[in-house]
Short mmCIF file of N, CA, C and O in Angstrom, two decimals:
data_model
loop_
_atom_site.label_atom_id
_atom_site.label_comp_id
_atom_site.label_asym_id
_atom_site.label_seq_id
_atom_site.Cartn_x
_atom_site.Cartn_y
_atom_site.Cartn_z
N MET C 1 71.16 5.77 -72.47
CA MET C 1 70.51 6.35 -73.63
C MET C 1 69.73 7.59 -73.19
O MET C 1 69.07 7.59 -72.16
N ALA C 2 69.77 8.62 -73.95
CA ALA C 2 69.08 9.85 -73.62
C ALA C 2 67.58 9.66 -73.76
O ALA C 2 67.10 8.85 -74.54
N ASP C 3 66.80 10.44 -72.99
CA ASP C 3 65.35 10.36 -73.07
C ASP C 3 64.82 10.88 -74.39
O ASP C 3 63.82 10.42 -74.89
N GLU C 4 65.50 11.86 -74.94
CA GLU C 4 65.06 12.43 -76.22
C GLU C 4 65.92 11.87 -77.34
O GLU C 4 67.12 11.83 -77.24
N GLN C 5 65.26 11.44 -78.39
CA GLN C 5 65.95 10.90 -79.55
C GLN C 5 66.17 12.02 -80.55
O GLN C 5 65.36 12.93 -80.65
N ALA C 6 67.24 11.91 -81.31
CA ALA C 6 67.45 12.83 -82.43
C ALA C 6 66.44 12.49 -83.50
O ALA C 6 66.04 11.34 -83.64
N SER C 7 66.00 13.49 -84.25
CA SER C 7 65.06 13.20 -85.32
C SER C 7 65.36 14.08 -86.53
O SER C 7 65.99 15.11 -86.41
N ALA C 8 64.92 13.59 -87.67
CA ALA C 8 65.08 14.31 -88.92
C ALA C 8 63.76 14.23 -89.66
O ALA C 8 62.98 13.31 -89.46
N ARG C 9 63.52 15.19 -90.51
CA ARG C 9 62.30 15.22 -91.32
C ARG C 9 62.77 15.26 -92.77
O ARG C 9 63.45 16.20 -93.17
N ARG C 10 62.43 14.20 -93.55
CA ARG C 10 62.93 14.11 -94.93
C ARG C 10 61.82 13.71 -95.88
O ARG C 10 60.98 12.86 -95.56
N PRO C 11 61.82 14.27 -97.08
CA PRO C 11 60.83 13.90 -98.08
C PRO C 11 61.02 12.45 -98.56
O PRO C 11 62.13 11.91 -98.54
N VAL C 12 59.92 11.84 -99.00
CA VAL C 12 59.96 10.47 -99.50
C VAL C 12 61.04 10.29 -100.56
O VAL C 12 61.81 9.33 -100.53
N ALA C 13 61.12 11.20 -101.51
CA ALA C 13 62.09 11.08 -102.60
C ALA C 13 63.52 11.06 -102.08
O ALA C 13 64.36 10.30 -102.57
N GLU C 14 63.80 11.85 -101.07
CA GLU C 14 65.15 11.90 -100.49
C GLU C 14 65.46 10.60 -99.75
O GLU C 14 66.56 10.06 -99.86
N VAL C 15 64.47 10.09 -99.01
CA VAL C 15 64.67 8.83 -98.29
C VAL C 15 64.88 7.69 -99.29
O VAL C 15 65.74 6.84 -99.11
N ARG C 16 64.10 7.68 -100.36
CA ARG C 16 64.24 6.64 -101.39
C ARG C 16 65.65 6.67 -101.98
O ARG C 16 66.27 5.64 -102.15
N LYS C 17 66.13 7.86 -102.26
CA LYS C 17 67.45 8.02 -102.87
C LYS C 17 68.57 7.57 -101.93
O LYS C 17 69.55 6.96 -102.36
N ASP C 18 68.43 7.88 -100.65
CA ASP C 18 69.48 7.59 -99.66
C ASP C 18 68.97 6.64 -98.58
O ASP C 18 69.21 6.85 -97.39
N PHE C 19 68.26 5.58 -99.00
CA PHE C 19 67.64 4.69 -98.02
C PHE C 19 68.66 4.07 -97.07
O PHE C 19 68.45 4.04 -95.85
N THR C 20 69.77 3.60 -97.60
CA THR C 20 70.79 2.98 -96.75
C THR C 20 71.29 3.95 -95.70
O THR C 20 71.46 3.59 -94.52
N GLU C 21 71.51 5.19 -96.09
CA GLU C 21 71.96 6.22 -95.13
C GLU C 21 70.91 6.43 -94.04
O GLU C 21 71.24 6.55 -92.86
N THR C 22 69.65 6.47 -94.42
CA THR C 22 68.57 6.67 -93.45
C THR C 22 68.51 5.52 -92.45
O THR C 22 68.38 5.74 -91.24
N VAL C 23 68.62 4.30 -92.96
CA VAL C 23 68.61 3.12 -92.08
C VAL C 23 69.83 3.14 -91.15
O VAL C 23 69.70 2.86 -89.95
N ASN C 24 70.98 3.48 -91.70
CA ASN C 24 72.19 3.54 -90.87
C ASN C 24 72.08 4.61 -89.78
O ASN C 24 72.54 4.40 -88.65
N ARG C 25 71.47 5.74 -90.09
CA ARG C 25 71.27 6.78 -89.07
C ARG C 25 70.39 6.26 -87.95
O ARG C 25 70.64 6.54 -86.78
N ALA C 26 69.35 5.53 -88.30
CA ALA C 26 68.47 4.95 -87.28
C ALA C 26 69.25 3.95 -86.43
O ALA C 26 69.20 3.99 -85.20
N HIS C 27 69.97 3.07 -87.08
CA HIS C 27 70.67 2.00 -86.38
C HIS C 27 71.84 2.50 -85.53
O HIS C 27 71.92 2.18 -84.34
N TYR C 28 72.71 3.26 -86.12
CA TYR C 28 73.94 3.66 -85.42
C TYR C 28 73.79 4.91 -84.56
O TYR C 28 74.49 5.06 -83.57
N ASN C 29 72.90 5.81 -84.92
CA ASN C 29 72.77 7.09 -84.19
C ASN C 29 71.44 7.24 -83.47
O ASN C 29 71.19 8.27 -82.86
N ALA C 30 70.56 6.24 -83.58
CA ALA C 30 69.21 6.31 -83.00
C ALA C 30 68.46 7.56 -83.47
O ALA C 30 67.73 8.18 -82.72
N THR C 31 68.69 7.92 -84.73
CA THR C 31 67.99 9.08 -85.31
C THR C 31 66.68 8.61 -85.93
O THR C 31 66.68 7.74 -86.79
N HIS C 32 65.59 9.17 -85.47
CA HIS C 32 64.28 8.85 -86.03
C HIS C 32 64.06 9.75 -87.24
O HIS C 32 64.28 10.95 -87.17
N THR C 33 63.63 9.18 -88.34
CA THR C 33 63.38 9.95 -89.56
C THR C 33 61.88 9.96 -89.84
O THR C 33 61.27 8.91 -90.03
N VAL C 34 61.31 11.15 -89.85
CA VAL C 34 59.91 11.33 -90.22
C VAL C 34 59.90 11.50 -91.74
O VAL C 34 60.51 12.43 -92.27
N VAL C 35 59.23 10.58 -92.41
CA VAL C 35 59.16 10.61 -93.87
C VAL C 35 57.91 11.39 -94.25
O VAL C 35 56.81 11.06 -93.82
N VAL C 36 58.10 12.46 -95.04
CA VAL C 36 56.98 13.32 -95.40
C VAL C 36 56.75 13.33 -96.91
O VAL C 36 57.66 13.14 -97.70
N ARG C 37 55.49 13.53 -97.27
CA ARG C 37 55.12 13.71 -98.66
C ARG C 37 54.16 14.88 -98.71
O ARG C 37 53.14 14.87 -98.02
N TYR C 38 54.49 15.87 -99.52
CA TYR C 38 53.72 17.11 -99.58
C TYR C 38 53.53 17.70 -98.19
O TYR C 38 52.44 18.11 -97.81
N GLU C 39 54.62 17.69 -97.41
CA GLU C 39 54.67 18.24 -96.05
C GLU C 39 53.80 17.48 -95.05
O GLU C 39 53.68 17.89 -93.90
N GLU C 40 53.23 16.35 -95.44
CA GLU C 40 52.41 15.54 -94.54
C GLU C 40 53.20 14.32 -94.08
O GLU C 40 53.70 13.56 -94.92
N PRO C 41 53.34 14.11 -92.77
CA PRO C 41 54.05 12.92 -92.29
C PRO C 41 53.36 11.65 -92.77
O PRO C 41 52.14 11.53 -92.70
N ARG C 42 54.16 10.71 -93.30
CA ARG C 42 53.61 9.45 -93.82
C ARG C 42 54.11 8.24 -93.04
O ARG C 42 53.42 7.24 -92.97
N ALA C 43 55.32 8.30 -92.51
CA ALA C 43 55.91 7.17 -91.79
C ALA C 43 57.07 7.67 -90.95
O ALA C 43 57.52 8.80 -91.12
N VAL C 44 57.53 6.80 -90.06
CA VAL C 44 58.71 7.10 -89.25
C VAL C 44 59.64 5.90 -89.29
O VAL C 44 59.19 4.77 -89.10
N ILE C 45 60.90 6.14 -89.55
CA ILE C 45 61.91 5.08 -89.53
C ILE C 45 62.65 5.22 -88.21
O ILE C 45 63.20 6.28 -87.91
N VAL C 46 62.61 4.14 -87.41
CA VAL C 46 63.23 4.15 -86.08
C VAL C 46 64.17 2.96 -85.94
O VAL C 46 64.08 1.99 -86.69
N ASP C 47 65.04 3.01 -84.94
CA ASP C 47 65.94 1.89 -84.68
C ASP C 47 65.18 0.75 -84.00
O ASP C 47 64.10 0.94 -83.44
N MET C 48 65.73 -0.45 -84.09
CA MET C 48 65.06 -1.65 -83.55
C MET C 48 64.83 -1.56 -82.06
O MET C 48 63.78 -1.99 -81.57
N ASP C 49 65.77 -1.02 -81.31
CA ASP C 49 65.59 -0.91 -79.86
C ASP C 49 64.36 -0.07 -79.53
O ASP C 49 63.55 -0.44 -78.69
N PHE C 50 64.21 1.05 -80.23
CA PHE C 50 63.05 1.91 -80.00
C PHE C 50 61.76 1.16 -80.34
O PHE C 50 60.78 1.19 -79.60
N TYR C 51 61.76 0.47 -81.49
CA TYR C 51 60.58 -0.28 -81.92
C TYR C 51 60.19 -1.34 -80.88
O TYR C 51 59.03 -1.46 -80.50
N GLU C 52 61.18 -2.10 -80.40
CA GLU C 52 60.90 -3.14 -79.43
C GLU C 52 60.39 -2.57 -78.11
O GLU C 52 59.47 -3.11 -77.50
N ARG C 53 60.98 -1.45 -77.67
CA ARG C 53 60.50 -0.80 -76.44
C ARG C 53 59.08 -0.28 -76.61
O ARG C 53 58.27 -0.38 -75.70
N ALA C 54 58.79 0.27 -77.79
CA ALA C 54 57.44 0.77 -78.06
C ALA C 54 56.42 -0.37 -78.03
O ALA C 54 55.33 -0.22 -77.46
N CYS C 55 56.77 -1.50 -78.63
CA CYS C 55 55.87 -2.66 -78.61
C CYS C 55 55.60 -3.10 -77.17
O CYS C 55 54.45 -3.35 -76.80
N ARG C 56 56.66 -3.20 -76.37
CA ARG C 56 56.48 -3.60 -74.97
C ARG C 56 55.62 -2.59 -74.22
O ARG C 56 54.73 -2.96 -73.46
N ALA C 57 55.86 -1.30 -74.44
CA ALA C 57 55.10 -0.26 -73.74
C ALA C 57 53.62 -0.31 -74.12
O ALA C 57 52.76 0.00 -73.29
N LEU C 58 53.33 -0.71 -75.35
CA LEU C 58 51.95 -0.81 -75.81
C LEU C 58 51.32 -2.17 -75.49
O LEU C 58 50.15 -2.39 -75.78
N GLY C 59 52.12 -3.07 -74.95
CA GLY C 59 51.62 -4.40 -74.64
C GLY C 59 51.36 -5.22 -75.89
O GLY C 59 50.50 -6.10 -75.89
N GLU C 60 52.09 -4.94 -76.94
CA GLU C 60 51.93 -5.66 -78.20
C GLU C 60 53.15 -6.51 -78.47
O GLU C 60 54.25 -6.20 -78.03
N GLU C 61 52.94 -7.56 -79.26
CA GLU C 61 54.07 -8.35 -79.72
C GLU C 61 54.66 -7.66 -80.93
O GLU C 61 53.96 -6.98 -81.67
N SER C 62 55.94 -7.88 -81.14
CA SER C 62 56.59 -7.35 -82.33
C SER C 62 55.89 -7.93 -83.55
O SER C 62 55.51 -9.10 -83.57
N ARG C 63 55.70 -7.15 -84.57
CA ARG C 63 55.04 -7.61 -85.78
C ARG C 63 56.03 -8.11 -86.82
O ARG C 63 55.68 -8.36 -87.96
N LEU C 64 57.27 -8.29 -86.39
CA LEU C 64 58.30 -8.79 -87.29
C LEU C 64 58.32 -10.29 -87.25
O LEU C 64 58.17 -10.90 -86.19
N GLU C 65 58.53 -10.90 -88.39
CA GLU C 65 58.62 -12.35 -88.45
C GLU C 65 59.96 -12.79 -87.89
O GLU C 65 60.96 -12.09 -88.00
N ALA C 66 59.96 -13.98 -87.33
CA ALA C 66 61.22 -14.55 -86.84
C ALA C 66 62.08 -14.91 -88.04
O ALA C 66 61.56 -15.30 -89.09
N PRO C 67 63.39 -14.81 -87.92
CA PRO C 67 64.26 -15.17 -89.03
C PRO C 67 64.13 -16.67 -89.32
O PRO C 67 63.88 -17.46 -88.41
N PRO C 68 64.29 -17.06 -90.59
CA PRO C 68 64.19 -18.47 -90.91
C PRO C 68 65.31 -19.27 -90.26
O PRO C 68 66.41 -18.76 -90.07
N ALA C 69 64.99 -20.49 -89.90
CA ALA C 69 65.99 -21.38 -89.27
C ALA C 69 67.05 -21.73 -90.30
O ALA C 69 66.75 -21.92 -91.48
N THR C 70 68.28 -21.78 -89.83
CA THR C 70 69.37 -22.17 -90.74
C THR C 70 69.59 -23.67 -90.63
O THR C 70 69.45 -24.25 -89.56
N ALA C 71 69.94 -24.27 -91.73
CA ALA C 71 70.13 -25.73 -91.75
C ALA C 71 71.53 -26.10 -91.38
O ALA C 71 72.46 -25.42 -91.47
#
């Protein structure tokens, strides 16, 4: 994996409209999307690998709930 990730900067309305595409870009292409509103960054959508590595680097546990057990 390259040290630098691809990134995109997209307005909230555009991300809302094409949410599935944004998630797929994160998952399949490791593209980080900076979500902006009125030119101000509000959030970043990243792939799971990046999120998990960031949690480990910060010494934090993942804040995601475990999937429910299947019967």
